[in-house]
Short mmCIF file of C-alpha atoms in Angstrom, two decimals:
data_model
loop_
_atom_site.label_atom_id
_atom_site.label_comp_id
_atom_site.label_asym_id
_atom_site.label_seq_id
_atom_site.Cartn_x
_atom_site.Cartn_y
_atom_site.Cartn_z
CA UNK A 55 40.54 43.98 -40.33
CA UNK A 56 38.89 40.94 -40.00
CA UNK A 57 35.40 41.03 -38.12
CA UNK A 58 34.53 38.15 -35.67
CA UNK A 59 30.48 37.71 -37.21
CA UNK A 60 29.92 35.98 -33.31
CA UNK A 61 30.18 39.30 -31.98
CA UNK A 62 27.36 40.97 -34.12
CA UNK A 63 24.80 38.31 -34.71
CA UNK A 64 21.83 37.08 -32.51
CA UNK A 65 22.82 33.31 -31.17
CA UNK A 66 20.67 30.80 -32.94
CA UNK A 67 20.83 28.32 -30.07
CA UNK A 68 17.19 27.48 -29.85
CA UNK A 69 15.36 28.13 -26.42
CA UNK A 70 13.62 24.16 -25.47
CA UNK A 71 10.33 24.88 -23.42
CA UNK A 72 9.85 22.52 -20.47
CA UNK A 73 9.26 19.43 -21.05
CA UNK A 74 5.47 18.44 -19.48
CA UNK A 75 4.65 14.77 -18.75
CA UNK A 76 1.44 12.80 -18.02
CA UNK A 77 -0.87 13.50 -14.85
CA UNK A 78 -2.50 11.01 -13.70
CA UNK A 79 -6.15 12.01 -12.37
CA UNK A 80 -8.30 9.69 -10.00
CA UNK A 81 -11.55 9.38 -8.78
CA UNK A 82 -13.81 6.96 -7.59
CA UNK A 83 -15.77 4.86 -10.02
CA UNK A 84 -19.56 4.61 -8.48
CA UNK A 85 -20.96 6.26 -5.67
CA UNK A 86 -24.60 5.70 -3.99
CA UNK A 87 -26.50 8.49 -1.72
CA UNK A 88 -29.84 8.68 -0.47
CA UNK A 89 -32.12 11.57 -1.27
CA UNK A 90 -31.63 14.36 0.69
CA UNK A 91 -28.31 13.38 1.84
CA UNK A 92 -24.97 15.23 1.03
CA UNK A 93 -22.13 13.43 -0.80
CA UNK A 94 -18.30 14.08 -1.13
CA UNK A 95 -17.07 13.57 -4.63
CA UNK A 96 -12.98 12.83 -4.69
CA UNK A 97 -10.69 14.16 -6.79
CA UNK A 98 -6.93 13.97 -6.74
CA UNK A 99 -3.88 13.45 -9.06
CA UNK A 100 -0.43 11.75 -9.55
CA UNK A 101 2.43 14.13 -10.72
CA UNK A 102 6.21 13.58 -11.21
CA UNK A 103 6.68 17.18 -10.27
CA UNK A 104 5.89 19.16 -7.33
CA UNK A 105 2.82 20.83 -7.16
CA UNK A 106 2.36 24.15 -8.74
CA UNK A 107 1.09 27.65 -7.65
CA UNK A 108 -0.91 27.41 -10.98
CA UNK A 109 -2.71 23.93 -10.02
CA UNK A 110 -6.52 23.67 -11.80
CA UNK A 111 -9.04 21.66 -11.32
CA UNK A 112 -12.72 21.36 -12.93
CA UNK A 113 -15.79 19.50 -12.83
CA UNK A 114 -18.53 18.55 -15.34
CA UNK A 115 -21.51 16.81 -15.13
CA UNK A 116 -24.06 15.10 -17.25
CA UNK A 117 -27.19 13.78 -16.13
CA UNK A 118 -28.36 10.30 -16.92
CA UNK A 119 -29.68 10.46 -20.26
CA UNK A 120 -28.27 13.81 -21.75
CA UNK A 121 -25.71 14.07 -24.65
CA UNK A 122 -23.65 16.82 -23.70
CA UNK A 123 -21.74 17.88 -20.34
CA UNK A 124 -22.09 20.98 -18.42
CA UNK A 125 -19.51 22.70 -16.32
CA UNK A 126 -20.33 23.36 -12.57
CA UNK A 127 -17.23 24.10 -10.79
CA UNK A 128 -13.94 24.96 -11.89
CA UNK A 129 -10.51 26.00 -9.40
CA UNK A 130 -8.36 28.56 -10.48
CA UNK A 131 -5.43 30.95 -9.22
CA UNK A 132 -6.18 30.10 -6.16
CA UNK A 133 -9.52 30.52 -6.26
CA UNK A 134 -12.87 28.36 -6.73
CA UNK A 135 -15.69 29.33 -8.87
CA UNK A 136 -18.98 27.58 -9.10
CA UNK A 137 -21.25 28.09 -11.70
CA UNK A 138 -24.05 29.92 -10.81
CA UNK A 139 -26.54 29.27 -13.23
CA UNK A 140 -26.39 25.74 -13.34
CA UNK A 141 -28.26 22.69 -11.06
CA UNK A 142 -25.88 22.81 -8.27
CA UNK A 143 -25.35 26.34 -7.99
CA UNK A 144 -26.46 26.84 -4.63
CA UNK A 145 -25.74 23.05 -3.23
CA UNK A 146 -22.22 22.75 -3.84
CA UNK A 147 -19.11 23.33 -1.94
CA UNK A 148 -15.42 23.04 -2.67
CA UNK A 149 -13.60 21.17 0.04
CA UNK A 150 -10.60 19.82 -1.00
CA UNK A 151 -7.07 21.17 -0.42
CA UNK A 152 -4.90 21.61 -3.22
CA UNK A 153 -2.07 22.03 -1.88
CA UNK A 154 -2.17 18.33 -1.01
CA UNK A 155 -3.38 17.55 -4.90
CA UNK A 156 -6.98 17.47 -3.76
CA UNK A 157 -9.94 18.68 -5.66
CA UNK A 158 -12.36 17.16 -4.42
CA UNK A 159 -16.29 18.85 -4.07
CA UNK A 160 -19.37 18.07 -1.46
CA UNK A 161 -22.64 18.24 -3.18
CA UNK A 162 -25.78 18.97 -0.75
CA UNK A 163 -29.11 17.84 -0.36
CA UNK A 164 -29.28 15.48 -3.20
CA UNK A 165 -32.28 14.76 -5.33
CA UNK A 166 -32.98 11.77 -8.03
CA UNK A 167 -32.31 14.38 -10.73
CA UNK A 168 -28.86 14.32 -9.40
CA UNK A 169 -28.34 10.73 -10.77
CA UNK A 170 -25.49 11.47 -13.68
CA UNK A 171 -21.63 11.32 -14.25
CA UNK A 172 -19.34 13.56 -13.16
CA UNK A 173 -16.38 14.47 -14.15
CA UNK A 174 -12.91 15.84 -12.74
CA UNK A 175 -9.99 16.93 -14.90
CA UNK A 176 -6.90 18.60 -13.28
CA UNK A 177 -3.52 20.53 -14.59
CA UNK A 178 -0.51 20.92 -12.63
CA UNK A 179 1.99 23.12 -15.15
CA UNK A 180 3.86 21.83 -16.62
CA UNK A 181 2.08 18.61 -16.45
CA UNK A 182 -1.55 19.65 -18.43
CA UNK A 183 -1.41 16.25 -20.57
CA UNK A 184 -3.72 13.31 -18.62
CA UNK A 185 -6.91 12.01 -18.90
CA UNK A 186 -10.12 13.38 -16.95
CA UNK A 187 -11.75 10.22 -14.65
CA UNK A 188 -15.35 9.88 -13.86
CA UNK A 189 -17.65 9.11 -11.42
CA UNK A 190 -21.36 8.06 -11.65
CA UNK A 191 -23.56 8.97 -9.00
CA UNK A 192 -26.52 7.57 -8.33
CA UNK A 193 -29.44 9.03 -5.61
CA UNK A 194 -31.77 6.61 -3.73
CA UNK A 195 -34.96 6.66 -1.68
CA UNK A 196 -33.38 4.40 0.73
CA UNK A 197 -29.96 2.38 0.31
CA UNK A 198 -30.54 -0.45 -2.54
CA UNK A 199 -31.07 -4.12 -1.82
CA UNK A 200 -28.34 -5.31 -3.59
CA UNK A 201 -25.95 -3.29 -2.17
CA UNK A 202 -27.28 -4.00 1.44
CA UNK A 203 -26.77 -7.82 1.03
CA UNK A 204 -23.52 -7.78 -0.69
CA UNK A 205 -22.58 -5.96 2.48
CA UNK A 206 -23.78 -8.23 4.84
CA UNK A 207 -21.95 -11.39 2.75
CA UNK A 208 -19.16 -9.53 3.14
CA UNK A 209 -19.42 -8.68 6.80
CA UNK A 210 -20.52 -12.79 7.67
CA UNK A 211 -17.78 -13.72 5.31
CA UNK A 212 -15.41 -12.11 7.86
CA UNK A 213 -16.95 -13.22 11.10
CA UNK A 214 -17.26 -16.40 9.48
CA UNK A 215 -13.46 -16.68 9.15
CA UNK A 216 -12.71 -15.33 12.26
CA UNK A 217 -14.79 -17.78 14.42
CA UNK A 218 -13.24 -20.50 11.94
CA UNK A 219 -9.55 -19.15 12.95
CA UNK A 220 -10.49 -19.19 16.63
CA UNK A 221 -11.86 -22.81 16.50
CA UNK A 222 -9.08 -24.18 14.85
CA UNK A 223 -6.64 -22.41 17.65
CA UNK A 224 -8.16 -24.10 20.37
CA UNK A 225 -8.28 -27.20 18.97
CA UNK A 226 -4.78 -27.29 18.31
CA UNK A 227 -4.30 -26.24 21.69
CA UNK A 228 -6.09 -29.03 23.05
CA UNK A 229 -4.72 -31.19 20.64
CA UNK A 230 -0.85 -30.54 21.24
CA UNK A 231 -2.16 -30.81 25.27
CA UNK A 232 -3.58 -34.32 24.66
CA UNK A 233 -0.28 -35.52 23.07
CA UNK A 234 1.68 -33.76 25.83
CA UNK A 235 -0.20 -35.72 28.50
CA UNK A 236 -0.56 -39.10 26.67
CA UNK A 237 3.46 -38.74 26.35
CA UNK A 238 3.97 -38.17 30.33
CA UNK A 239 1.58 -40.98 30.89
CA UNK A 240 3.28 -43.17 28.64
CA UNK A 241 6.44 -41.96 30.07
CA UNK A 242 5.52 -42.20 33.98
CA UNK A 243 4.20 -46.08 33.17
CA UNK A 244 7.22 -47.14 31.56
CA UNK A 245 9.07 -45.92 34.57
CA UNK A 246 6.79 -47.55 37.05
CA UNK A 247 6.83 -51.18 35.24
CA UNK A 248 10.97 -50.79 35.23
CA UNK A 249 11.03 -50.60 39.05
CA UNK A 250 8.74 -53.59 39.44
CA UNK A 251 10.87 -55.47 37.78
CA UNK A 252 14.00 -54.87 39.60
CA UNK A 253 12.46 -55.17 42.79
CA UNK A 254 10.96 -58.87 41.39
CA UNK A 255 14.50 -60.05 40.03
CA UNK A 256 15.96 -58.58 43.97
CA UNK A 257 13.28 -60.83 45.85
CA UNK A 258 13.76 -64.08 43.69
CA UNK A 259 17.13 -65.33 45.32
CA UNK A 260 15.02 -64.26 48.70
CA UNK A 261 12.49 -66.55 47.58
CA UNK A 262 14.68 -69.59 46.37
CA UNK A 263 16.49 -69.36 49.99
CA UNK A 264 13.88 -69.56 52.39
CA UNK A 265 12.71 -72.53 50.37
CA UNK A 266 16.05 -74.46 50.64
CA UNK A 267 16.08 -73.79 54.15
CA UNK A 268 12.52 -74.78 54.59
CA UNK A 269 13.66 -78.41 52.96
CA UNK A 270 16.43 -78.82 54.74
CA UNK A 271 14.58 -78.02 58.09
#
């Protein structure tokens, strides 16, 4: 008898994992505080698929003139964990949502030893291949100069545009009104000038009678 070998062996049809794509992670590039202040740093992420039970997120930071990073919060299973040995370990808090791809942390009571880079990476299984994004932060006595007058350019910029808009509205206005009047004048006088005329041309046979019969008299 002949014996069908598909019936005895193992298939050999190889079992494809699934497929992860790129995450895209964002955060903002520079932020300024003042000491003493608290400061939310953002955190969120761009992913084809929908987001996942087993969603991570953690942060690093490295102060302003140190080599290597050091971990100081990290999101989990549900879960956040902040390290409790580390600079923030008592003056951070997470408060973003992940559910809605948000990982974002509040650090409290800032101090000028604060001043460093920090750094959010995020996984959302299948997608764990992306690139972590950075944000410096950098802790003031009072809000810098610079950043102060680039605000106010940019706040006088505005108004400056706006009044400019408004000017050039009403003078179109009273333009357009001008023209509109100048045309009814023009109008009214050309009207006025017609009816002189005809009443002229009507009294000149008048005239040219009464001073035949004046002769003739």
């Amino acid at each position: 008898n002949c014996v069908h070998l598909s019936h005895l062996t193992p298939s050999l049809t190889p079992i494809v994992p699934q497929q992860s794509e790129a995450i895209v992670i964002y955060t903002g590039w520079e932020r300024h505080a003042l000491v003493g202040s608290d400061i939310r740093l953002s955190c969120s992420f761009f992913s084809w698929r929908w987001t996942s039970d087993d969603v991570t997120f953690s942060w690093s930071y490295r102060a302003d003139g140190a080599r290597d990073s050091i971990s100081v919060f990290h999101y989990t299973g549900g879960s956040p964990y902040v390290d409790n040995k580390g600079p923030f370990r008592d003056r951070l808090e997470f408060v973003g949502n992940p559910g809605r791809r948000d990982g974002s942390i509040l650090l409290k009571n800032l101090d000028y030893g604060d001043n460093g880079t920090f750094t959010c990476d995020a996984k959302n299984p299948p997608d764990i291949v992306g690139r972590a994004s950075s944000v410096r932060l950098l802790v003031f006595e009072k809000v810098p100069i610079q950043a102060g007058v680039i605000t106010g350019a940019i706040i006088g910029a505005v108004l400056g545009l706006l009044v400019l808009v408004v000017v050039i509205y009403y003078l179109m206005r009273f333009l357009v009104a001008r023209r509109v009047f100048n045309l009814s004048v023009s109008k009214h006088g050309k009207k006025g000038k017609g009816k002189e005329g005809s009443q002229q041309r009507q009294a000149s046979p008048l005239s040219v009678g009464s001073l035949t019969t004046t002769t003739q008299r």
